[in-house]
Amino acid sequence: MKTAGAWQLARRDLLAMSGSRQQRAHLKRPIWIIFFVSLVILFLIGAYVVFPSRSFAACYFFSSKDCTMLNLPVSPPARELTDHENIAWVVINELLRKPPVQSKNPKIAFLFLTPGTLPFEKLWEKFFQGHEDRFSVYVHASSQKPVHVSRYFVGRDIHSEKVAWGKISMLDAEKRLLAHALLDADNQQFVLLSDSCVPLHNFDYVYNYLMYTNVSYIDCFEDPGPHGSGRYSEHMLPELEKKDFRKGAQWFSMKRQHAIVIMADNLFYRKFKFYCKVSNPLPNMDGRNCYADEHYLPTLFHMIDPSGISNWSVTHVDWSEGKWHPKAYRAQDVTFELLKSIASIDETVHVTSTGKKKKTVQPCLWNGMKRPCYLFARKFYPETLDRLLFLFSNYTTV
Ligand SMILES: *[C@@H]1O[C@H](CO)[C@@H](O)[C@H](O)[C@H]1NC(C)=O
Ligand SMILES: *[C@@H]1O[C@H](CO)[C@@H](O)[C@H](O)[C@H]1NC(C)=O
Ligand SMILES: *[C@@H]1O[C@H](CO)[C@@H](O)[C@H](O)[C@H]1NC(C)=O
């Protein structure tokens, strides 16, 4: 209760000052100056205690260049804002300005979005073992009650609803998972995983990678082609313009502050709910073949906090075959070399869906340093479990 104590001290001094103003009016100038200076010092100490993050206090009072907390979102558009937009900007700005709540026991929340039973529970158990106080598990099983084989998953099912591929119910399930995980104040990072995802590194590596960073790993890029901005609908105007429409993989890892922003956002969410649909029953309606789970998060964070996201996902998937679905690994594909080669990739590739298929390659920067991009990988068939279990301690230690 150091915090409260410091403020009480400051408050008592302030009260003392105002209460005895009359008597002190005759005091000589130097005493006043000493008093004022000590009050300022007290305030600064108070600020340090209240905002435990050094950079925040440093930023506020000494305007150091380490101003990561005051990395404010882009300003709202110059045109007159709609009522909904005004409300959204106020709420989101406040949330983004707040320094993160510090937890004594920071945990990573692993959010599993699955139709039913998770084929890799045994593998995740190996991954989690020995780190019991540093993670929490939540399972949203949309069509069948899962049969759990690992103690880390038993009793971790949350209330679930049906999820239809490409529909808004997918986003709703993600929000439901986030909401449940946010109830635990120790959860600081929130990782969304599917039933076909596997870990590429050991727990310590993943924990340090996600916890000691200041960004959310949300994939985001501009695709002017038919599978990108081609899915934009003018019904999203005026709040959401085509130039801000972005695309990215569904699988994210995000910091607590961003998870709370998602809880608060109704404006942009509704744009996607009503105007980003796989099939649209209304005639002359654009925004067809639009998958909200591929566009909502990238677009939202591109608009409100572009430098607060990495622009790539920490979950690897191989689209290089150029098919409608990504490559899925069979038992015979799973080797030490395959896992190591995925785990060592340190550049991300984005390809547009335009005729030219423009390719953008970027290094993965972790706190400014080039690092491997991926912590998890998909898609693995359930038959790969035994191979993965056999290789796990080898590929995650060497
Ligand atoms: C992500 O891309 C945006 C541009 O859309 C850029 O402003 C931001 O700095 C990028 N994030 C990182 C961590 O480089
Ligand atoms: C995160 O930290 C790095 C290195 O300290 C800095 O370059 C970057 O701007 C920070 N990003 C954000 C979003 O604060
Ligand atoms: C473990 O990794 C080493 C390479 O560092 C490799 O030579 C060995 O065959 C691997 N063991 C298994 C069981 O795959």
mmCIF file of N, CA and C in Angstrom, residues 166-237:
data_model
loop_
_atom_site.group_PDB
_atom_site.id
_atom_site.type_symbol
_atom_site.label_atom_id
_atom_site.label_comp_id
_atom_site.label_asym_id
_atom_site.label_seq_id
_atom_site.Cartn_x
_atom_site.Cartn_y
_atom_site.Cartn_z
ATOM 1 N N GLY A 166 -16.398 -18.294 -41.218
ATOM 2 C CA GLY A 166 -16.453 -17.023 -41.912
ATOM 3 C C GLY A 166 -17.544 -16.082 -41.433
ATOM 4 N N LYS A 167 -18.375 -16.511 -40.502
ATOM 5 C CA LYS A 167 -19.470 -15.654 -40.023
ATOM 6 C C LYS A 167 -19.064 -14.870 -38.785
ATOM 7 N N ILE A 168 -19.926 -13.924 -38.419
ATOM 8 C CA ILE A 168 -19.624 -13.075 -37.269
ATOM 9 C C ILE A 168 -19.577 -13.895 -35.973
ATOM 10 N N SER A 169 -20.219 -15.067 -35.975
ATOM 11 C CA SER A 169 -20.209 -15.915 -34.768
ATOM 12 C C SER A 169 -18.774 -16.313 -34.406
ATOM 13 N N MET A 170 -17.879 -16.307 -35.396
ATOM 14 C CA MET A 170 -16.469 -16.595 -35.143
ATOM 15 C C MET A 170 -15.868 -15.488 -34.280
ATOM 16 N N LEU A 171 -16.134 -14.243 -34.662
ATOM 17 C CA LEU A 171 -15.640 -13.100 -33.887
ATOM 18 C C LEU A 171 -16.258 -13.093 -32.492
ATOM 19 N N ASP A 172 -17.545 -13.432 -32.445
ATOM 20 C CA ASP A 172 -18.224 -13.449 -31.141
ATOM 21 C C ASP A 172 -17.578 -14.468 -30.212
ATOM 22 N N ALA A 173 -17.170 -15.604 -30.767
ATOM 23 C CA ALA A 173 -16.514 -16.621 -29.940
ATOM 24 C C ALA A 173 -15.163 -16.097 -29.437
ATOM 25 N N GLU A 174 -14.433 -15.379 -30.300
ATOM 26 C CA GLU A 174 -13.147 -14.799 -29.882
ATOM 27 C C GLU A 174 -13.365 -13.798 -28.753
ATOM 28 N N LYS A 175 -14.409 -12.986 -28.896
ATOM 29 C CA LYS A 175 -14.706 -11.987 -27.863
ATOM 30 C C LYS A 175 -15.114 -12.658 -26.561
ATOM 31 N N ARG A 176 -15.869 -13.760 -26.678
ATOM 32 C CA ARG A 176 -16.304 -14.508 -25.499
ATOM 33 C C ARG A 176 -15.089 -15.066 -24.754
ATOM 34 N N LEU A 177 -14.142 -15.596 -25.501
ATOM 35 C CA LEU A 177 -12.919 -16.117 -24.893
ATOM 36 C C LEU A 177 -12.145 -14.995 -24.196
ATOM 37 N N LEU A 178 -12.008 -13.869 -24.882
ATOM 38 C CA LEU A 178 -11.284 -12.736 -24.289
ATOM 39 C C LEU A 178 -11.977 -12.269 -23.012
ATOM 40 N N ALA A 179 -13.304 -12.180 -23.066
ATOM 41 C CA ALA A 179 -14.051 -11.683 -21.907
ATOM 42 C C ALA A 179 -13.835 -12.598 -20.703
ATOM 43 N N HIS A 180 -13.895 -13.908 -20.918
ATOM 44 C CA HIS A 180 -13.673 -14.840 -19.815
ATOM 45 C C HIS A 180 -12.259 -14.702 -19.264
ATOM 46 N N ALA A 181 -11.297 -14.598 -20.162
ATOM 47 C CA ALA A 181 -9.900 -14.540 -19.723
ATOM 48 C C ALA A 181 -9.594 -13.201 -19.039
ATOM 49 N N LEU A 182 -10.268 -12.139 -19.427
ATOM 50 C CA LEU A 182 -10.025 -10.832 -18.811
ATOM 51 C C LEU A 182 -10.476 -10.795 -17.355
ATOM 52 N N LEU A 183 -11.395 -11.692 -16.990
ATOM 53 C CA LEU A 183 -11.860 -11.729 -15.602
ATOM 54 C C LEU A 183 -10.703 -12.014 -14.642
ATOM 55 N N ASP A 184 -9.693 -12.699 -15.113
ATOM 56 C CA ASP A 184 -8.512 -12.957 -14.288
ATOM 57 C C ASP A 184 -7.514 -11.821 -14.510
ATOM 58 N N ALA A 185 -7.342 -11.002 -13.486
ATOM 59 C CA ALA A 185 -6.521 -9.792 -13.625
ATOM 60 C C ALA A 185 -5.047 -10.116 -13.878
ATOM 61 N N ASP A 186 -4.628 -11.344 -13.616
ATOM 62 C CA ASP A 186 -3.239 -11.721 -13.855
ATOM 63 C C ASP A 186 -2.949 -11.972 -15.332
ATOM 64 N N ASN A 187 -3.966 -12.233 -16.115
ATOM 65 C CA ASN A 187 -3.748 -12.485 -17.543
ATOM 66 C C ASN A 187 -3.333 -11.197 -18.243
ATOM 67 N N GLN A 188 -2.147 -11.214 -18.831
ATOM 68 C CA GLN A 188 -1.603 -10.007 -19.470
ATOM 69 C C GLN A 188 -1.502 -10.136 -20.980
ATOM 70 N N GLN A 189 -1.377 -11.353 -21.452
ATOM 71 C CA GLN A 189 -1.308 -11.600 -22.899
ATOM 72 C C GLN A 189 -2.338 -12.661 -23.222
ATOM 73 N N PHE A 190 -2.978 -12.542 -24.381
ATOM 74 C CA PHE A 190 -4.083 -13.410 -24.740
ATOM 75 C C PHE A 190 -3.798 -14.009 -26.111
ATOM 76 N N VAL A 191 -3.586 -15.324 -26.123
ATOM 77 C CA VAL A 191 -3.202 -15.987 -27.369
ATOM 78 C C VAL A 191 -4.372 -16.817 -27.882
ATOM 79 N N LEU A 192 -4.774 -16.577 -29.124
ATOM 80 C CA LEU A 192 -5.857 -17.363 -29.715
ATOM 81 C C LEU A 192 -5.253 -18.512 -30.517
ATOM 82 N N LEU A 193 -5.717 -19.734 -30.217
ATOM 83 C CA LEU A 193 -5.174 -20.915 -30.890
ATOM 84 C C LEU A 193 -6.308 -21.804 -31.387
ATOM 85 N N SER A 194 -6.033 -22.565 -32.437
ATOM 86 C CA SER A 194 -7.053 -23.483 -32.940
ATOM 87 C C SER A 194 -6.698 -24.900 -32.522
ATOM 88 N N ASP A 195 -7.603 -25.823 -32.840
ATOM 89 C CA ASP A 195 -7.369 -27.223 -32.489
ATOM 90 C C ASP A 195 -6.230 -27.828 -33.305
ATOM 91 N N SER A 196 -5.813 -27.154 -34.394
ATOM 92 C CA SER A 196 -4.726 -27.719 -35.210
ATOM 93 C C SER A 196 -3.387 -27.018 -34.968
ATOM 94 N N CYS A 197 -3.324 -26.193 -33.919
ATOM 95 C CA CYS A 197 -2.086 -25.455 -33.608
ATOM 96 C C CYS A 197 -1.186 -26.257 -32.677
ATOM 97 N N VAL A 198 0.128 -26.123 -32.883
ATOM 98 C CA VAL A 198 1.088 -26.764 -31.983
ATOM 99 C C VAL A 198 2.167 -25.743 -31.589
ATOM 100 N N PRO A 199 2.780 -25.933 -30.411
ATOM 101 C CA PRO A 199 3.847 -25.015 -30.003
ATOM 102 C C PRO A 199 5.155 -25.314 -30.739
ATOM 103 N N LEU A 200 5.925 -24.266 -31.045
ATOM 104 C CA LEU A 200 7.210 -24.424 -31.746
ATOM 105 C C LEU A 200 8.403 -24.266 -30.816
ATOM 106 N N HIS A 201 8.155 -23.740 -29.612
ATOM 107 C CA HIS A 201 9.244 -23.489 -28.665
ATOM 108 C C HIS A 201 8.809 -23.959 -27.284
ATOM 109 N N ASN A 202 9.715 -23.925 -26.328
ATOM 110 C CA ASN A 202 9.323 -24.304 -24.965
ATOM 111 C C ASN A 202 8.621 -23.133 -24.281
ATOM 112 N N PHE A 203 8.050 -23.417 -23.109
ATOM 113 C CA PHE A 203 7.206 -22.424 -22.444
ATOM 114 C C PHE A 203 7.963 -21.136 -22.119
ATOM 115 N N ASP A 204 9.163 -21.269 -21.576
ATOM 116 C CA ASP A 204 9.918 -20.072 -21.185
ATOM 117 C C ASP A 204 10.147 -19.137 -22.363
ATOM 118 N N TYR A 205 10.485 -19.721 -23.485
ATOM 119 C CA TYR A 205 10.735 -18.916 -24.685
ATOM 120 C C TYR A 205 9.464 -18.141 -25.069
ATOM 121 N N VAL A 206 8.337 -18.858 -25.095
ATOM 122 C CA VAL A 206 7.068 -18.230 -25.479
ATOM 123 C C VAL A 206 6.677 -17.147 -24.478
ATOM 124 N N TYR A 207 6.838 -17.482 -23.192
ATOM 125 C CA TYR A 207 6.467 -16.532 -22.140
ATOM 126 C C TYR A 207 7.282 -15.238 -22.271
ATOM 127 N N ASN A 208 8.589 -15.382 -22.404
ATOM 128 C CA ASN A 208 9.436 -14.193 -22.493
ATOM 129 C C ASN A 208 9.166 -13.399 -23.764
ATOM 130 N N TYR A 209 8.933 -14.116 -24.834
ATOM 131 C CA TYR A 209 8.674 -13.460 -26.119
ATOM 132 C C TYR A 209 7.425 -12.577 -26.027
ATOM 133 N N LEU A 210 6.378 -13.131 -25.404
ATOM 134 C CA LEU A 210 5.110 -12.389 -25.372
ATOM 135 C C LEU A 210 5.052 -11.371 -24.243
ATOM 136 N N MET A 211 5.678 -11.681 -23.120
ATOM 137 C CA MET A 211 5.507 -10.821 -21.956
ATOM 138 C C MET A 211 6.411 -9.596 -22.000
ATOM 139 N N TYR A 212 7.607 -9.762 -22.548
ATOM 140 C CA TYR A 212 8.546 -8.629 -22.538
ATOM 141 C C TYR A 212 8.548 -7.901 -23.863
ATOM 142 N N THR A 213 7.378 -7.516 -24.265
ATOM 143 C CA THR A 213 7.241 -6.783 -25.510
ATOM 144 C C THR A 213 6.164 -5.747 -25.300
ATOM 145 N N ASN A 214 6.125 -4.751 -26.159
ATOM 146 C CA ASN A 214 5.107 -3.724 -25.972
ATOM 147 C C ASN A 214 4.085 -3.688 -27.110
ATOM 148 N N VAL A 215 4.063 -4.726 -27.916
ATOM 149 C CA VAL A 215 3.081 -4.744 -29.009
ATOM 150 C C VAL A 215 2.183 -5.978 -28.906
ATOM 151 N N SER A 216 1.076 -5.914 -29.631
ATOM 152 C CA SER A 216 0.235 -7.093 -29.815
ATOM 153 C C SER A 216 0.617 -7.707 -31.148
ATOM 154 N N TYR A 217 0.624 -9.046 -31.186
ATOM 155 C CA TYR A 217 0.964 -9.709 -32.444
ATOM 156 C C TYR A 217 -0.305 -9.935 -33.246
ATOM 157 N N ILE A 218 -0.664 -8.898 -33.980
ATOM 158 C CA ILE A 218 -1.850 -8.944 -34.825
ATOM 159 C C ILE A 218 -1.387 -8.736 -36.254
ATOM 160 N N ASP A 219 -1.761 -9.677 -37.104
ATOM 161 C CA ASP A 219 -1.358 -9.622 -38.510
ATOM 162 C C ASP A 219 -2.151 -8.514 -39.200
ATOM 163 N N CYS A 220 -1.475 -7.763 -40.074
ATOM 164 C CA CYS A 220 -2.158 -6.637 -40.709
ATOM 165 C C CYS A 220 -1.405 -6.205 -41.951
ATOM 166 N N PHE A 221 -2.089 -6.194 -43.094
ATOM 167 C CA PHE A 221 -1.477 -5.622 -44.292
ATOM 168 C C PHE A 221 -2.557 -5.138 -45.243
ATOM 169 N N GLU A 222 -2.136 -4.321 -46.196
ATOM 170 C CA GLU A 222 -3.105 -3.769 -47.143
ATOM 171 C C GLU A 222 -3.074 -4.603 -48.404
ATOM 172 N N ASP A 223 -4.212 -5.165 -48.751
ATOM 173 C CA ASP A 223 -4.329 -5.967 -49.962
ATOM 174 C C ASP A 223 -5.371 -5.303 -50.865
ATOM 175 N N PRO A 224 -4.914 -4.629 -51.907
ATOM 176 C CA PRO A 224 -5.886 -3.922 -52.763
ATOM 177 C C PRO A 224 -6.705 -4.879 -53.646
ATOM 178 N N GLY A 225 -6.368 -6.167 -53.621
ATOM 179 C CA GLY A 225 -7.025 -7.135 -54.493
ATOM 180 C C GLY A 225 -8.403 -7.569 -54.020
ATOM 181 N N PRO A 226 -8.999 -8.536 -54.769
ATOM 182 C CA PRO A 226 -10.365 -8.976 -54.463
ATOM 183 C C PRO A 226 -10.504 -9.652 -53.085
ATOM 184 N N HIS A 227 -9.434 -10.250 -52.565
ATOM 185 C CA HIS A 227 -9.540 -10.886 -51.250
ATOM 186 C C HIS A 227 -9.153 -9.935 -50.130
ATOM 187 N N GLY A 228 -8.916 -8.680 -50.491
ATOM 188 C CA GLY A 228 -8.593 -7.660 -49.501
ATOM 189 C C GLY A 228 -9.634 -6.559 -49.561
ATOM 190 N N SER A 229 -9.211 -5.399 -50.072
ATOM 191 C CA SER A 229 -10.138 -4.263 -50.126
ATOM 192 C C SER A 229 -11.350 -4.537 -51.011
ATOM 193 N N GLY A 230 -11.242 -5.569 -51.880
ATOM 194 C CA GLY A 230 -12.393 -5.955 -52.690
ATOM 195 C C GLY A 230 -13.578 -6.395 -51.840
ATOM 196 N N ARG A 231 -13.323 -6.699 -50.596
ATOM 197 C CA ARG A 231 -14.398 -7.147 -49.703
ATOM 198 C C ARG A 231 -15.014 -5.986 -48.922
ATOM 199 N N TYR A 232 -14.452 -4.806 -49.129
ATOM 200 C CA TYR A 232 -14.962 -3.631 -48.420
ATOM 201 C C TYR A 232 -16.356 -3.273 -48.925
ATOM 202 N N SER A 233 -17.186 -2.764 -48.025
ATOM 203 C CA SER A 233 -18.520 -2.318 -48.425
ATOM 204 C C SER A 233 -18.677 -0.840 -48.099
ATOM 205 N N GLU A 234 -19.250 -0.093 -49.048
ATOM 206 C CA GLU A 234 -19.446 1.344 -48.806
ATOM 207 C C GLU A 234 -20.419 1.606 -47.662
ATOM 208 N N HIS A 235 -21.162 0.572 -47.270
ATOM 209 C CA HIS A 235 -22.060 0.740 -46.123
ATOM 210 C C HIS A 235 -21.284 0.979 -44.839
ATOM 211 N N MET A 236 -19.982 0.743 -44.891
ATOM 212 C CA MET A 236 -19.167 0.962 -43.690
ATOM 213 C C MET A 236 -18.854 2.455 -43.503
ATOM 214 N N LEU A 237 -19.155 3.253 -44.491
ATOM 215 C CA LEU A 237 -18.942 4.704 -44.395
ATOM 216 C C LEU A 237 -19.948 5.297 -43.406
#
